[in-house]
Phi, psi and omega in degrees: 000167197289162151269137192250095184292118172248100165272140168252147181273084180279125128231144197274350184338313153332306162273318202243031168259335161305357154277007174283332179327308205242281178334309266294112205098357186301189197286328199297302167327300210267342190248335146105039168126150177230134197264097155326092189261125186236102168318120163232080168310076181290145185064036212225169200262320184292007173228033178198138191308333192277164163232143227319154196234107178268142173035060181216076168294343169317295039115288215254309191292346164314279170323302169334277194321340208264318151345127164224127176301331197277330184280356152284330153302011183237314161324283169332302195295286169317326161233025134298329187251329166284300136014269174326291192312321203274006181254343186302329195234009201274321161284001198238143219301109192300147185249179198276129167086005154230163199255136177256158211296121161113318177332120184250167190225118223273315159239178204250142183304154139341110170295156170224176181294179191235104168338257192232189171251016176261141181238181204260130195307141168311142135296359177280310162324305188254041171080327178290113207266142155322108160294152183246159160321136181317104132042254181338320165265327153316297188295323172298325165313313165308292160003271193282309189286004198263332186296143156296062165212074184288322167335304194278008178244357178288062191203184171267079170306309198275084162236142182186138216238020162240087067283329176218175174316092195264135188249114170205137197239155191324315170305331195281331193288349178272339185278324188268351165235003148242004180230171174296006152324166203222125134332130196241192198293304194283347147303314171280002189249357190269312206275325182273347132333283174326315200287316146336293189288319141338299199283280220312279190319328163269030186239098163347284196308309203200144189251356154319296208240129174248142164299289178235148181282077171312093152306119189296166157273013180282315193273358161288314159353276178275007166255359168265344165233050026167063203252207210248074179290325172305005174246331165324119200273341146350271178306352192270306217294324179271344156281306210276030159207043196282153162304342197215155214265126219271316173329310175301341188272099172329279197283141149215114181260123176223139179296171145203130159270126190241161135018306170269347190124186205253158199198179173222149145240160150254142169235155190236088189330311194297305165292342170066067186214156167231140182260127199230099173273101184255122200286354200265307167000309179227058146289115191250343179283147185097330194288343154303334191257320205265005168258347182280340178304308176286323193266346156261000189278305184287346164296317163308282170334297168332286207310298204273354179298302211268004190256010168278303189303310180280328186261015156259347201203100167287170189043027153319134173311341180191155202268157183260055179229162171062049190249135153318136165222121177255166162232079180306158182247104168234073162167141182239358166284136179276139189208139204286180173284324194261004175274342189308315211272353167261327146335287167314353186276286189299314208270357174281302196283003188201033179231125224225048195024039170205336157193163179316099196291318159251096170021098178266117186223199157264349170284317197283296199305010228241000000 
């Protein structure tokens, strides 16, 4: 049978500027990404569970059809960045008792009940709006990371070990938030921590019940390269052993990097709806590809999401059949692929599941 060739264009830059994190100056860093060309062979026997079929085109055009291109690039795409991340730590010493990117678990936490069908109130609702950081300490922080002294940043500012290890060194975060870098996978899960200790502080009543749940990208990630997220012991520690009662969360937000940039969805328990945020959304080039890209992306994601949810949790509140899927347009600015991933940043921190509270615009992000 014919080979049907997809080269794909990666650039993997995202995943693979986290190697500075240890590197810091290396080529990846400093040349600002590295661009992948990948032979994808369709229909070829060594890349299909059946076995191999001779001079039978009938046959050969069958297999071809059951092929879906875009979700092998998005697979592909996907474990390419998993691959990376999992070499960022593949050299560092492991320490006892803690869990690292990728780690898997062999059995599944103890299930448990579903509190109740009741959830823990917006804080938008009850007016406490995401505060933004003082003037002032901004501009001074800017200031001083702005400065020529990657020296005095040339270390691991960042370390932190729940739900697994996060590693991040000072340069990338000056180069991806004051500088032209494009956001990479360990940076964005370093600013949604933060984001995290945020929500916890901004729920008045009780810091038990959060509206809502932020997904690291580690579980969009490996439910896009299509591995068994429910034994990622990561993911069993921030779903089935979160700090806080997971049940209770109207809303769940998870980032994912594609191919295109960068993008978040939501689901919304209560409406049974996915909210699909693309920073991209009025980009006209593209937009056909990059929606057929979402639609197979967020099916994926469904599956391992609720197939987390019933085998952490009995009596989930609602079943993963019949869900809405919307595209809100929250941004009327055009913005590049490589601007996408601070997009996903603000549109996480300022999407109040119905609309934007704060402008996503280059003037805000700027």
């Amino acid at each position: 049978a014919e080979h049907v060739i997809f080269c794909v264009r990666l650039y993997v830059h995202n995943a693979m500027c986290s190697l500075s994190c240890f590197e810091v100056g290396s080529d990846i860093c400093s040349h600002g990404g590295v661009m992948l060309a990948i032979d994808l062979k369709m229909g070829s026997p060594e890349h299909l569970d059946a076995a191999p079929v001779y001079d039978n085109p009938v046959v050969d055009n069958q297999v071809m059809e059951e092929r879906n291109p875009t979700l092998d690039i998005i697979g592909l795409y996907a474990q390419v960045i998993v691959d990376t991340v999992r070499s960022l730590y593949d050299t560092a010493e492991e320490e006892p008792n803690v869990v690292y990117f990728g780690n898997m678990e062999a059995t599944l936490p103890k299930r448990k009940y579903a509190m109740s069908a009741s959830f823990a109130r917006s804080p938008w609702l009850s007016g406490c709006l995401p505060q933004p950081p003082p003037i002032s300490l901004v501009n001074k922080f800017s200031t001083w990371i702005s400065r020529d002294n990657d020296s005095d940043l040339d270390s691991l500012w960042f370390e932190h070990k729940f739900p697994r290890m996060l590693r991040v060194n000072a340069v990338c975060v000056k180069q991806q938030f004051f500088g032209a870098h494009p956001l990479d996978h360990e940076v964005a899960v370093l600013a949604l921590r933060r984001f995290n200790q945020l929500d916890v502080e901004a729920q008045a009543v009780s810091k038990y019940l959060l509206w809502r749940e932020v997904l690291e990208p580690d579980f969009s990630t490996h439910a896009l390269a299509g591995e068994k997220v429910a034994h990622i012991k990561a993911v069993q520690l921030q779903i089935a052993h979160a700090h806080h009662d997971i049940t209770a969360c109207q809303t769940f937000y998870t980032p994912v990097i594609l191919d295109h940039g960068w993008a978040a969805y939501m689901w919304d328990m209560i409406r049974k709806e996915i909210h699909i945020l693309d920073p991209l959304c009025a980009q006209p080039v593209g937009a056909e590809k990059r929606h057929a890209t979402h639609q197979e992306a967020v099916s994926q994601i469904h599956e391992a999401l609720f197939s987390c949810l019933n085998e952490f949790f009995a009596r989930w509140h609602c079943t993963s059949d019949r869900w809405k899927r919307k595209s809100p347009k929250i941004t009327r600015e055009v913005f590049t692929r490589d601007e996408s991933g601070m997009c996903m940043l603000h549109a996480i921190r300022h999407y109040d599941g119905e609309k934007m509270t704060w402008p996503l615009t280059k003037e805000k992000l700027s």
